[in-house]
Coordinates of C-alpha atoms in Angstrom, one line a residue:
M218 CA 0.0 0.1 -0.1
I219 CA 1.3 4.0 -0.5
I220 CA 0.6 6.9 1.3
L221 CA 0.2 9.8 -0.5
A222 CA 0.4 13.0 1.1
F223 CA 0.5 15.8 -0.8
F224 CA 1.3 19.7 0.2
L225 CA -1.6 20.7 -1.7
S226 CA -1.1 24.3 -1.2
F227 CA 1.9 23.3 -4.0
Y228 CA 0.7 21.0 -6.0
P229 CA -0.9 22.2 -9.6
L230 CA -3.8 20.0 -9.9
K231 CA -6.6 19.8 -7.6
F232 CA -6.9 16.0 -6.8
E233 CA -4.2 13.6 -6.9
A234 CA -3.1 12.9 -10.1
P235 CA -0.3 10.1 -10.7
V236 CA 3.1 10.8 -11.8
T237 CA 3.0 8.9 -14.9
S238 CA 6.3 10.3 -15.7
T239 CA 9.9 11.5 -13.2
F240 CA 12.9 13.4 -13.4
M241 CA 15.4 13.2 -15.8
E242 CA 14.3 10.0 -17.5
A243 CA 15.2 9.0 -21.3
R244 CA 13.9 10.5 -23.8
S245 CA 14.3 10.1 -27.3
L246 CA 17.9 12.5 -27.6
H247 CA 18.2 14.5 -24.0
F248 CA 16.2 14.2 -20.9
H249 CA 13.1 14.8 -18.9
T250 CA 13.4 17.6 -17.3
G251 CA 10.5 17.8 -14.6
I252 CA 7.2 15.5 -14.3
D253 CA 4.3 14.0 -15.7
F254 CA 0.9 14.5 -14.0
S255 CA -2.1 12.2 -15.6
T256 CA -5.4 14.0 -16.1
G257 CA -7.2 10.8 -16.8
G258 CA -6.8 11.2 -20.8
R259 CA -8.5 14.2 -20.7
C260 CA -8.1 17.7 -21.8
G261 CA -9.5 21.2 -19.7
V262 CA -8.4 20.0 -16.3
P263 CA -8.1 23.0 -14.5
V264 CA -4.3 24.1 -13.5
Y265 CA -3.3 26.6 -11.1
S266 CA 0.1 28.1 -9.5
P267 CA 2.1 26.8 -6.9
V268 CA 3.4 30.1 -5.5
N269 CA 3.0 33.8 -5.8
G270 CA 5.3 35.2 -8.0
Y271 CA 4.5 35.7 -11.8
V272 CA 4.7 35.5 -15.6
V273 CA 7.7 35.5 -16.8
R274 CA 7.4 33.6 -20.5
I275 CA 4.9 32.4 -22.5
K276 CA 5.1 29.7 -25.1
V277 CA 3.0 29.0 -28.0
S278 CA 4.2 25.9 -30.1
Y279 CA 2.6 23.0 -32.9
I280 CA 5.6 20.8 -31.8
G281 CA 7.5 20.6 -28.5
M282 CA 6.4 21.5 -25.1
G283 CA 3.4 23.8 -27.0
K284 CA 1.6 26.0 -24.7
A285 CA 3.4 26.9 -21.4
I286 CA 3.3 29.2 -18.4
Y287 CA 6.2 30.1 -17.1
I288 CA 6.1 31.5 -13.7
R289 CA 8.6 33.0 -11.3
D290 CA 8.3 33.7 -7.3
S291 CA 10.3 35.6 -5.6
T292 CA 12.9 33.1 -4.4
Q293 CA 14.4 33.3 -8.2
K294 CA 12.3 29.6 -9.3
V295 CA 10.8 29.4 -12.3
Y296 CA 7.7 26.6 -12.3
V297 CA 6.9 25.5 -15.9
F298 CA 3.6 24.5 -16.9
A299 CA 3.8 23.0 -20.5
H300 CA 1.3 20.5 -23.0
L301 CA -1.9 22.9 -21.7
S302 CA -4.4 23.2 -23.9
G303 CA -5.8 27.2 -23.2
F304 CA -4.5 29.3 -20.8
S305 CA -6.9 31.6 -18.1
G306 CA -9.1 34.2 -19.2
P307 CA -6.2 37.1 -18.1
L308 CA -3.5 34.7 -20.2
D309 CA -5.4 34.0 -22.8
S310 CA -5.9 37.1 -24.3
I311 CA -2.6 38.5 -23.6
V312 CA -1.6 35.3 -26.3
R313 CA -5.0 35.9 -28.7
E314 CA -4.3 39.6 -28.9
R315 CA -0.3 39.0 -29.5
Q316 CA -1.1 36.0 -32.1
L317 CA -3.8 39.0 -34.0
R318 CA -1.7 41.8 -34.0
T319 CA 1.3 39.2 -35.8
T320 CA -0.5 36.5 -38.3
E321 CA 1.3 34.0 -36.1
Y322 CA 0.5 31.1 -34.1
T323 CA 4.1 30.7 -32.3
Q324 CA 5.3 32.6 -29.7
D325 CA 7.6 33.2 -27.3
L326 CA 6.6 36.4 -24.9
W327 CA 8.5 37.3 -21.7
F328 CA 7.4 39.6 -19.8
E329 CA 9.3 42.2 -16.5
P330 CA 8.1 41.4 -13.1
G331 CA 5.0 43.3 -11.9
M332 CA 3.5 43.1 -15.6
I333 CA 1.3 39.9 -14.4
S334 CA 1.3 38.9 -11.0
V335 CA -0.2 35.7 -10.0
K336 CA -0.8 34.7 -6.4
K337 CA -0.9 31.1 -4.9
G338 CA -4.0 29.1 -6.1
E339 CA -3.7 31.0 -8.9
L340 CA -6.2 29.1 -12.7
I341 CA -3.1 29.7 -14.6
G342 CA -4.1 27.3 -17.6
Y343 CA -5.8 24.3 -18.5
S344 CA -4.0 21.2 -19.0
G345 CA -3.7 19.3 -22.4
K346 CA -2.3 17.8 -25.6
S347 CA -0.3 20.5 -26.9
G348 CA 2.9 20.0 -28.3
Y349 CA 3.9 16.4 -28.0
G350 CA 1.7 13.5 -26.1
P351 CA -1.0 12.1 -24.9
P352 CA -3.6 14.2 -22.0
H353 CA -1.5 15.1 -19.8
L354 CA -0.1 17.7 -17.3
H355 CA 4.3 18.4 -17.5
F356 CA 5.8 20.3 -14.8
E357 CA 9.4 21.6 -14.2
V358 CA 11.5 23.6 -11.2
R359 CA 13.4 25.2 -11.7
R360 CA 16.7 27.3 -10.5
G361 CA 17.0 30.3 -13.0
F362 CA 16.5 29.0 -15.9
E363 CA 19.7 27.5 -16.4
I364 CA 19.5 24.6 -14.1
A365 CA 16.2 21.9 -14.0
L366 CA 15.3 20.4 -9.9
N367 CA 14.1 17.1 -10.1
P368 CA 10.0 18.7 -8.7
L369 CA 9.0 15.7 -6.2
P370 CA 10.5 16.7 -3.6
F371 CA 8.5 19.8 -3.5
L372 CA 5.6 18.2 -3.5
G373 CA 5.2 16.1 -0.7
I374 CA 4.8 12.6 -1.7
R375 CA 4.9 10.2 1.0
D376 CA 6.1 6.6 -1.3
T377 CA 6.1 3.4 0.3
I378 CA 7.0 0.9 -2.4
P379 CA 10.1 0.0 -3.0
P380 CA 11.5 0.1 -6.7
E381 CA 12.0 -2.7 -8.7
I382 CA 15.1 -4.4 -10.0
K383 CA 14.6 -6.2 -13.4
F384 CA 17.7 -7.1 -14.6
I385 CA 22.0 -6.8 -15.0
D386 CA 23.6 -6.0 -17.7
V387 CA 27.3 -7.3 -17.0
V388 CA 29.0 -5.8 -21.0
P389 CA 32.7 -6.7 -21.5
L390 CA 34.1 -2.7 -23.0
T391 CA 37.0 -4.2 -24.8
S392 CA 38.4 -6.8 -27.4
E393 CA 39.7 -8.4 -24.7
S394 CA 36.8 -8.6 -22.6
Y395 CA 34.5 -11.7 -22.1
I396 CA 31.7 -12.0 -19.6
D397 CA 30.6 -16.6 -20.0
G398 CA 32.9 -16.8 -22.9
L399 CA 31.6 -14.0 -24.7
P400 CA 32.7 -10.9 -26.0
V401 CA 28.5 -9.9 -26.1
P402 CA 26.9 -7.6 -22.6
R403 CA 25.2 -11.1 -20.2
K404 CA 22.1 -10.3 -18.6
V405 CA 21.5 -11.4 -15.7
Y406 CA 17.5 -11.7 -14.3
L407 CA 16.6 -12.1 -10.1
E408 CA 16.1 -16.5 -10.2
D409 CA 19.5 -16.7 -12.0
S410 CA 21.3 -13.6 -10.2
T411 CA 22.9 -16.6 -7.6
D412 CA 25.1 -18.2 -10.3
T413 CA 28.8 -17.2 -11.1
L414 CA 30.2 -15.5 -13.8
F415 CA 33.0 -16.3 -15.4
I416 CA 34.6 -12.7 -16.8
E417 CA 38.0 -11.9 -17.5
G418 CA 38.8 -8.1 -19.0
D419 CA 38.0 -5.1 -18.6
F420 CA 33.5 -4.7 -17.6
G421 CA 30.8 -2.8 -16.8
I422 CA 27.7 -3.3 -15.2
E423 CA 23.9 -1.5 -16.1
A424 CA 21.3 -1.1 -14.7
S425 CA 17.1 -2.3 -15.4
A426 CA 15.1 -0.9 -13.1
V427 CA 12.5 1.6 -12.3
D428 CA 10.2 2.6 -9.5
Y429 CA 6.4 3.2 -8.9
V430 CA 6.3 6.8 -7.6
N431 CA 2.0 6.9 -6.4
N432 CA 0.2 4.2 -8.5
R433 CA 1.9 0.4 -10.0
S434 CA 0.4 1.3 -13.0
Y435 CA 3.2 3.4 -14.3
E436 CA 6.7 2.9 -14.5
T437 CA 9.9 6.1 -13.3
V438 CA 13.1 5.9 -13.0
P439 CA 14.3 5.5 -9.6
Y440 CA 15.9 7.9 -8.2
S441 CA 19.9 7.2 -7.3
F442 CA 21.5 4.0 -8.3
K443 CA 24.4 2.6 -6.5
L444 CA 27.4 -0.1 -7.2
L445 CA 29.6 -1.8 -4.9
I446 CA 32.1 -4.3 -6.0
D447 CA 32.9 -6.6 -3.0
G448 CA 31.7 -4.0 -0.2
D449 CA 33.3 -1.3 -1.7
T450 CA 31.0 1.6 -3.4
L451 CA 32.4 2.6 -7.5
F452 CA 29.5 4.4 -8.5
S453 CA 26.9 6.1 -7.4
L454 CA 24.5 9.3 -8.6
R455 CA 21.0 10.8 -7.8
F456 CA 18.2 12.6 -10.1
D457 CA 18.2 15.6 -7.8
S458 CA 19.3 18.8 -10.8
L459 CA 20.1 19.0 -14.7
D460 CA 22.4 21.3 -15.8
F461 CA 20.6 22.5 -19.5
R462 CA 24.4 22.5 -20.7
E463 CA 23.8 18.5 -20.3
F464 CA 19.9 18.9 -21.5
G465 CA 21.1 16.8 -24.7
L466 CA 23.5 14.4 -23.0
S467 CA 20.6 11.9 -21.9
R468 CA 21.9 8.6 -24.9
S469 CA 25.6 8.7 -22.2
L470 CA 24.0 8.4 -19.2
Y471 CA 20.7 6.1 -20.6
R472 CA 21.2 2.6 -23.4
L473 CA 17.6 2.2 -24.7
E474 CA 16.4 -1.0 -25.9
G475 CA 13.3 -1.5 -28.8
R476 CA 11.4 1.6 -29.4
H477 CA 10.5 1.5 -25.1
Y478 CA 12.2 4.4 -22.2
S479 CA 10.4 3.0 -19.0
G480 CA 13.6 0.3 -18.4
A481 CA 15.9 1.7 -19.9
L482 CA 19.2 0.2 -18.9
I483 CA 21.1 2.4 -17.1
R484 CA 25.5 2.8 -17.7
L485 CA 26.8 2.4 -13.5
Y486 CA 30.3 3.5 -15.1
P487 CA 31.2 7.0 -15.7
P488 CA 29.3 9.1 -18.3
D489 CA 30.7 12.7 -19.1
L490 CA 27.7 14.4 -16.1
R491 CA 27.4 16.9 -12.8
G492 CA 26.5 14.8 -10.4
V493 CA 28.2 11.4 -10.6
D494 CA 30.2 9.4 -8.5
S495 CA 32.5 7.0 -9.3
H496 CA 35.8 5.9 -8.6
P497 CA 38.9 6.4 -10.6
N498 CA 39.8 3.1 -11.4
W499 CA 36.5 2.1 -12.2
P500 CA 35.8 0.8 -15.0
G501 CA 37.9 -2.4 -15.5
A502 CA 39.1 -2.3 -12.3
A503 CA 42.1 -4.6 -11.5
Y504 CA 40.7 -6.9 -9.6
E505 CA 42.8 -10.4 -8.6
N506 CA 42.2 -13.6 -9.1
G507 CA 39.3 -15.5 -7.7
D508 CA 36.1 -14.7 -6.3
H509 CA 34.3 -11.1 -6.2
L510 CA 30.6 -9.4 -5.2
I511 CA 29.2 -7.6 -7.4
E512 CA 26.0 -5.3 -5.4
V513 CA 23.2 -2.8 -7.2
V514 CA 21.9 -0.8 -4.5
V515 CA 18.1 0.6 -6.3
S516 CA 16.4 3.5 -4.3
D517 CA 12.9 6.0 -4.7
L518 CA 12.9 9.7 -2.8
A519 CA 12.3 8.2 0.4
G520 CA 14.8 6.0 0.5
N521 CA 13.1 2.5 0.2
E522 CA 15.8 0.5 -1.9
R523 CA 15.7 -2.9 -4.6
K524 CA 19.3 -4.5 -4.1
F525 CA 20.4 -7.2 -6.3
S526 CA 24.2 -9.1 -5.8
I527 CA 26.5 -11.1 -8.6
P528 CA 29.5 -13.5 -7.6
Y529 CA 31.4 -13.4 -10.1
R530 CA 34.6 -15.4 -10.7
I531 CA 37.8 -14.0 -12.4
G532 CA 41.2 -16.5 -14.0
A533 CA 38.8 -19.5 -14.1
A534 CA 38.4 -21.4 -18.2
K535 CA 34.9 -21.7 -17.7
W536 CA 32.8 -20.4 -20.4
K537 CA 29.1 -20.7 -20.6
V538 CA 27.4 -20.3 -24.5
D539 CA 24.1 -19.3 -24.3
D540 CA 21.1 -18.2 -27.9
F541 CA 23.2 -15.2 -29.7
R542 CA 20.6 -12.0 -30.2
W543 CA 21.6 -10.9 -32.7
D544 CA 20.5 -7.0 -34.2
F545 CA 19.9 -8.7 -37.6
E546 CA 18.8 -11.1 -39.5
E547 CA 18.1 -12.0 -43.3
K548 CA 17.5 -16.3 -44.8
G549 CA 21.2 -17.0 -41.7
F550 CA 23.3 -14.7 -42.4
A551 CA 23.5 -12.1 -38.4
V552 CA 24.9 -9.3 -37.4
K553 CA 25.3 -8.7 -33.7
M554 CA 26.9 -5.2 -32.9
T555 CA 29.6 -4.6 -29.6
D556 CA 31.1 -1.9 -28.5
S557 CA 34.7 -3.2 -30.3
G558 CA 33.1 -4.4 -33.0
C559 CA 30.8 -7.4 -34.3
L560 CA 30.0 -10.9 -35.0
L561 CA 29.2 -12.3 -37.4
G562 CA 25.9 -14.9 -36.8
L563 CA 25.6 -18.6 -38.5
S564 CA 22.8 -21.1 -39.1
P565 CA 23.6 -25.2 -39.6
E566 CA 22.6 -25.2 -42.2
K567 CA 24.7 -22.4 -44.2
S568 CA 28.4 -21.5 -45.3
V569 CA 29.8 -18.1 -45.4
T570 CA 32.4 -16.6 -48.0
F571 CA 33.9 -13.2 -46.0
N572 CA 36.2 -11.0 -48.2
G573 CA 36.9 -14.6 -49.6
Q574 CA 38.0 -16.8 -46.4
P575 CA 35.6 -19.0 -46.9
L576 CA 33.9 -19.1 -43.1
E577 CA 31.9 -22.8 -41.9
P578 CA 29.6 -23.9 -39.2
L579 CA 30.8 -25.3 -36.2
G580 CA 27.8 -25.8 -34.2
E581 CA 23.9 -24.6 -33.0
S582 CA 25.2 -21.5 -33.5
S583 CA 28.5 -20.0 -34.8
E584 CA 30.5 -16.8 -33.6
Y585 CA 32.4 -14.5 -35.9
R586 CA 34.6 -11.7 -34.3
L587 CA 34.8 -9.2 -37.3
F588 CA 36.4 -6.6 -36.1
F589 CA 37.6 -3.4 -38.2
L590 CA 37.9 0.1 -38.9
S591 CA 36.4 1.3 -42.1
E592 CA 36.9 -1.7 -44.3
Q593 CA 34.4 -2.7 -46.8
G594 CA 33.7 -6.2 -46.5
K595 CA 31.9 -9.1 -49.0
A596 CA 29.9 -12.0 -47.1
I597 CA 28.0 -14.5 -49.9
I598 CA 26.2 -16.6 -48.3
G599 CA 26.0 -20.1 -49.2
D600 CA 23.3 -19.5 -51.5
G601 CA 24.6 -17.2 -53.9
M602 CA 23.6 -14.1 -52.6
D603 CA 26.0 -11.2 -51.8
R604 CA 25.8 -8.6 -48.7
E605 CA 28.7 -6.4 -49.4
F606 CA 28.6 -3.7 -46.0
L607 CA 31.1 -1.9 -44.0
L608 CA 32.1 -1.3 -41.0
A609 CA 32.9 1.5 -39.7
E610 CA 33.7 3.6 -36.2
V611 CA 32.2 7.1 -36.0
T612 CA 33.9 9.0 -32.9
P613 CA 33.2 12.6 -31.8
D614 CA 35.3 13.9 -34.8
S615 CA 33.4 14.9 -37.7
F616 CA 32.4 11.6 -39.5
F617 CA 31.8 11.4 -43.6
L618 CA 31.4 8.3 -45.6
P619 CA 30.5 7.3 -48.6
F620 CA 27.9 3.8 -49.1
G621 CA 26.3 2.8 -52.3
D622 CA 23.8 5.0 -53.7
F623 CA 23.6 7.0 -50.0
Y624 CA 25.9 9.0 -48.2
L625 CA 25.9 9.7 -43.9
R626 CA 27.5 12.6 -42.4
A627 CA 27.8 14.3 -38.5
R628 CA 29.3 17.3 -37.5
R629 CA 31.6 17.6 -34.3
G630 CA 30.8 16.8 -31.5
V631 CA 27.4 15.0 -32.6
A632 CA 28.9 11.2 -31.4
L633 CA 29.1 10.8 -27.5
Y634 CA 32.3 8.2 -27.3
P635 CA 33.9 6.3 -30.2
F636 CA 31.3 4.2 -32.0
F637 CA 30.8 1.4 -34.0
V638 CA 28.2 2.0 -37.4
F639 CA 27.6 -1.3 -39.6
V640 CA 25.7 -0.3 -43.3
M641 CA 25.0 -2.4 -45.9
E642 CA 22.9 -1.5 -48.9
E643 CA 19.7 -3.7 -49.6
G644 CA 18.8 -3.1 -53.8
D645 CA 15.5 -3.9 -53.1
P646 CA 12.5 -1.6 -52.0
P647 CA 10.3 -1.9 -49.1
R648 CA 6.9 -2.5 -48.6
I649 CA 5.2 1.1 -47.2
A650 CA 2.5 1.9 -46.7
G651 CA 1.0 5.8 -47.5
D652 CA 0.9 7.9 -50.7
L653 CA 4.8 6.7 -51.4
E654 CA 7.0 6.7 -54.5
V655 CA 10.1 4.3 -52.9
A656 CA 13.6 5.6 -55.1
T657 CA 15.7 3.5 -54.0
G658 CA 16.7 0.3 -52.0
R659 CA 17.2 -0.2 -47.9
L660 CA 20.1 1.3 -46.1
I661 CA 21.0 -0.5 -43.0
L662 CA 23.1 0.7 -40.4
L663 CA 23.2 -0.8 -36.7
P664 CA 23.1 -0.1 -33.9
E665 CA 19.2 1.1 -33.5
R666 CA 19.9 3.6 -30.8
P667 CA 23.4 4.9 -31.1
P668 CA 24.9 6.7 -27.9
L669 CA 24.5 10.7 -29.8
R670 CA 23.4 14.1 -28.8
G671 CA 22.6 15.1 -32.1
K672 CA 21.0 14.2 -35.4
F673 CA 23.0 11.9 -38.3
E674 CA 22.1 13.2 -41.8
I675 CA 21.7 10.6 -44.5
G676 CA 21.8 11.7 -48.1
L677 CA 21.7 10.9 -51.4
R678 CA 25.2 10.6 -53.8
K679 CA 23.5 10.7 -56.9
I680 CA 22.9 13.4 -58.9
G681 CA 19.2 14.9 -58.4
G682 CA 16.5 13.5 -57.3
K683 CA 15.2 16.6 -55.3
D684 CA 11.8 15.5 -55.3
L685 CA 13.2 13.0 -52.4
C686 CA 12.3 12.1 -49.3
L687 CA 14.0 10.3 -46.5
F688 CA 11.9 8.2 -44.2
R689 CA 12.4 5.6 -41.3
I690 CA 10.9 2.2 -42.5
N691 CA 9.3 0.8 -39.3
G692 CA 7.3 -2.3 -40.4
D693 CA 5.2 -0.9 -43.0
R694 CA 4.8 2.4 -41.6
A695 CA 7.2 5.3 -43.0
E696 CA 8.9 8.3 -40.4
F697 CA 10.0 11.1 -42.0
R698 CA 13.4 12.0 -41.5
G699 CA 13.7 15.1 -44.2
S700 CA 13.2 16.3 -47.8
S701 CA 15.3 17.7 -50.4
S702 CA 17.5 14.1 -51.1
K703 CA 18.8 14.5 -47.3
G704 CA 17.6 14.0 -43.7
Y705 CA 18.0 14.0 -40.8
T706 CA 18.1 11.1 -37.5
E707 CA 18.8 10.3 -34.2
D708 CA 18.1 6.3 -34.9
F709 CA 18.9 4.1 -36.9
G710 CA 17.1 1.0 -38.5
V711 CA 15.7 1.2 -42.3
F712 CA 16.0 3.2 -44.8
A713 CA 14.8 4.4 -48.4
F714 CA 14.6 7.6 -49.9
A715 CA 10.8 7.9 -51.5
R716 CA 8.4 10.1 -53.7
D717 CA 5.5 12.1 -52.4
T718 CA 3.3 13.5 -54.7
I719 CA 0.3 13.7 -52.5
P720 CA -1.5 17.1 -50.4
P721 CA -2.3 16.5 -47.1
E722 CA -6.7 15.8 -47.5
L723 CA -9.2 17.1 -45.6
I724 CA -11.0 14.2 -43.7
R725 CA -13.7 16.6 -42.3
L726 CA -14.5 20.4 -41.2
I727 CA -17.2 21.3 -38.8
G728 CA -18.6 23.8 -36.3
T729 CA -18.6 23.6 -32.5
R730 CA -19.8 25.2 -29.8
R731 CA -18.7 28.9 -30.7
G732 CA -15.8 27.4 -32.3
L733 CA -14.3 24.6 -34.8
Y734 CA -13.3 21.2 -35.6
G735 CA -11.2 19.5 -38.3
V736 CA -9.1 16.7 -39.2
I737 CA -6.3 17.2 -42.0
E738 CA -4.0 14.2 -42.8
D739 CA -1.6 13.1 -45.6
R740 CA -0.3 9.2 -45.6
G741 CA 3.2 10.6 -46.8
A742 CA 5.6 13.3 -46.2
G743 CA 2.6 14.9 -43.6
V744 CA 1.6 17.7 -43.0
D745 CA 4.1 20.8 -42.3
P746 CA 2.2 22.4 -39.7
F747 CA 3.8 26.2 -39.8
S748 CA 2.5 26.5 -43.1
L749 CA -0.9 26.3 -41.9
D750 CA -2.6 29.4 -43.3
V751 CA -7.0 29.5 -42.0
T752 CA -9.5 32.7 -42.3
C753 CA -12.7 32.5 -41.2
D754 CA -14.6 35.4 -43.3
G755 CA -11.2 36.8 -44.7
Q756 CA -9.8 37.4 -41.2
W757 CA -7.1 35.3 -40.3
I758 CA -7.3 33.0 -37.2
P759 CA -5.0 31.1 -34.8
A760 CA -6.4 28.2 -34.8
D761 CA -4.5 25.1 -33.0
Y762 CA -3.2 22.1 -35.0
D763 CA -1.8 18.3 -33.3
P764 CA 0.7 17.4 -35.8
E765 CA 0.1 13.7 -33.6
T766 CA -3.4 13.7 -34.8
G767 CA -4.3 15.8 -37.4
E768 CA -6.7 17.6 -35.1
L769 CA -7.7 20.9 -35.8
S770 CA -9.4 23.5 -33.5
Y771 CA -10.5 26.9 -32.6
R772 CA -12.7 28.5 -30.2
G773 CA -14.0 32.1 -29.5
L774 CA -16.3 32.3 -33.8
E775 CA -20.0 34.1 -32.8
S776 CA -23.0 31.7 -33.4
G777 CA -23.6 31.2 -37.4
G778 CA -22.4 30.6 -40.3
H779 CA -18.9 31.6 -42.2
R780 CA -16.7 30.7 -44.5
I781 CA -13.5 28.8 -43.3
E782 CA -10.7 28.9 -46.1
I783 CA -8.0 26.6 -45.5
R784 CA -4.3 27.6 -46.8
V785 CA -1.4 24.4 -45.6
S786 CA 1.4 22.0 -47.4
D787 CA 2.8 18.5 -46.5
R788 CA 6.2 18.3 -44.7
A789 CA 7.4 17.5 -49.4
G790 CA 6.3 20.5 -49.7
N791 CA 2.6 20.3 -52.0
E792 CA 0.4 22.3 -51.1
T793 CA -3.4 22.5 -51.7
G794 CA -6.4 24.7 -49.9
F795 CA -9.6 24.0 -48.2
S796 CA -12.8 26.1 -48.4
K797 CA -16.0 25.5 -46.3
Y798 CA -18.8 26.8 -45.2
I799 CA -19.7 26.2 -41.5
V800 CA -22.4 26.6 -39.0
V801 CA -21.0 27.2 -35.3
K802 CA -23.5 26.9 -32.1

């Protein structure tokens, strides 16, 4: 059972909303700088100021945090409320006047002290889903605009549920490192944590752990992590604050698996972050041959903790081979990326010639370690398939790699640390849904979640193709990554260029109570929200648009009939217009 003791005078909502995301969780390329409250799938829940102060900033955008309010108090702390559906009356009037005067939907308004004072408990806005994500309230506490603080201590939530450690990864860190005889990470679950691991070479520890702040339905990141070996603390981390200069360094701390952020692995060896306390010889601390003990301790803010212990031995020649987990598989040919290169895997019925050298399967799952830099390899599989691929080292320096019809580019500092990228080109175009004409084969890049702080550029080497857009292929869906024969991505996977010649479509447009509601969709490159231009009876209006759902809405129209004109284009540049007469109630 969990007991909640909310300081409701500080709480931004008037009910005990579940916390669904916590401070410094992993997002795609950055840390989560606040906490999220569930509003039960509803928009329009009243939001109140937790302090006396003044509005210092109001921001409005189709993307990011959508509609957001920033309030500063007498201690210079700044409180942020984001993804709102709207503002309270006085604030809404200020924003609406500026939008109409500039005929621009997006706004970034700053205010001097005393211009817009607010009192503790005063209504400031309404929860929503503007920007990205489902209906919820995003709440932050900052020290000025430079440091984000963990908001949970300010809320006084009393928690009796300890965190949960899902599993531990023991990770080889060099080409001479082996965990149970393999140069790949060894996943250890609680049920087999009493088995002794056999380790050679430098290794690191990564933990997948979750916490339940006030509802077991939502998994969040725990507050603190500690790593001990033989009782000595080698690493500790607490999520108290974040310097915004480190905002984009989430992948230096987290290793994301698949598409889910919940339970992402946290590296318990030194990332380049403030607030991390690490032994100078860790990872790779020298230990004598013999038996040792790894302990991972995970805690929440209330002090509830969970421990996970793993015995291991150094200097023993006992190897245990587990099933391989591959990043790419096709007809007996498989590749697994590691921190120090890649493994080529073969199934028993296949034979492969790699760069002229036959590689014959030796058992049910045979692996061949391939470590080379910027050298092109060619694998010929037994049934005659040719697979040319490249294993190139990416470093924090600038990077450029031509390969087949494509090229890869990264500016200096995009890579957090050196890693290998596996590159392979497939001639067959992918099959994808939507209004797209695929123009190239597939470009395959691994690992799926590379250690980046920015985005990789992928482009076409051949002349022409300016009308082609880059898409990341996810099953039969195409995710837009850029136009004009190049694009940008933070995630690797399968990519292709395609042509989109069909403009967006107006699915629905009706009058509502004092407003309008519509849906605009594009089954190709997607609607460009910043191209949207909506007029009512010839006058421009700042209509809201949700890029994720395609919903168009506006409130503030008089009852009666109105002529609505819409101009919009997709991200491939296809423009169109709609005109419709609606009746507002």
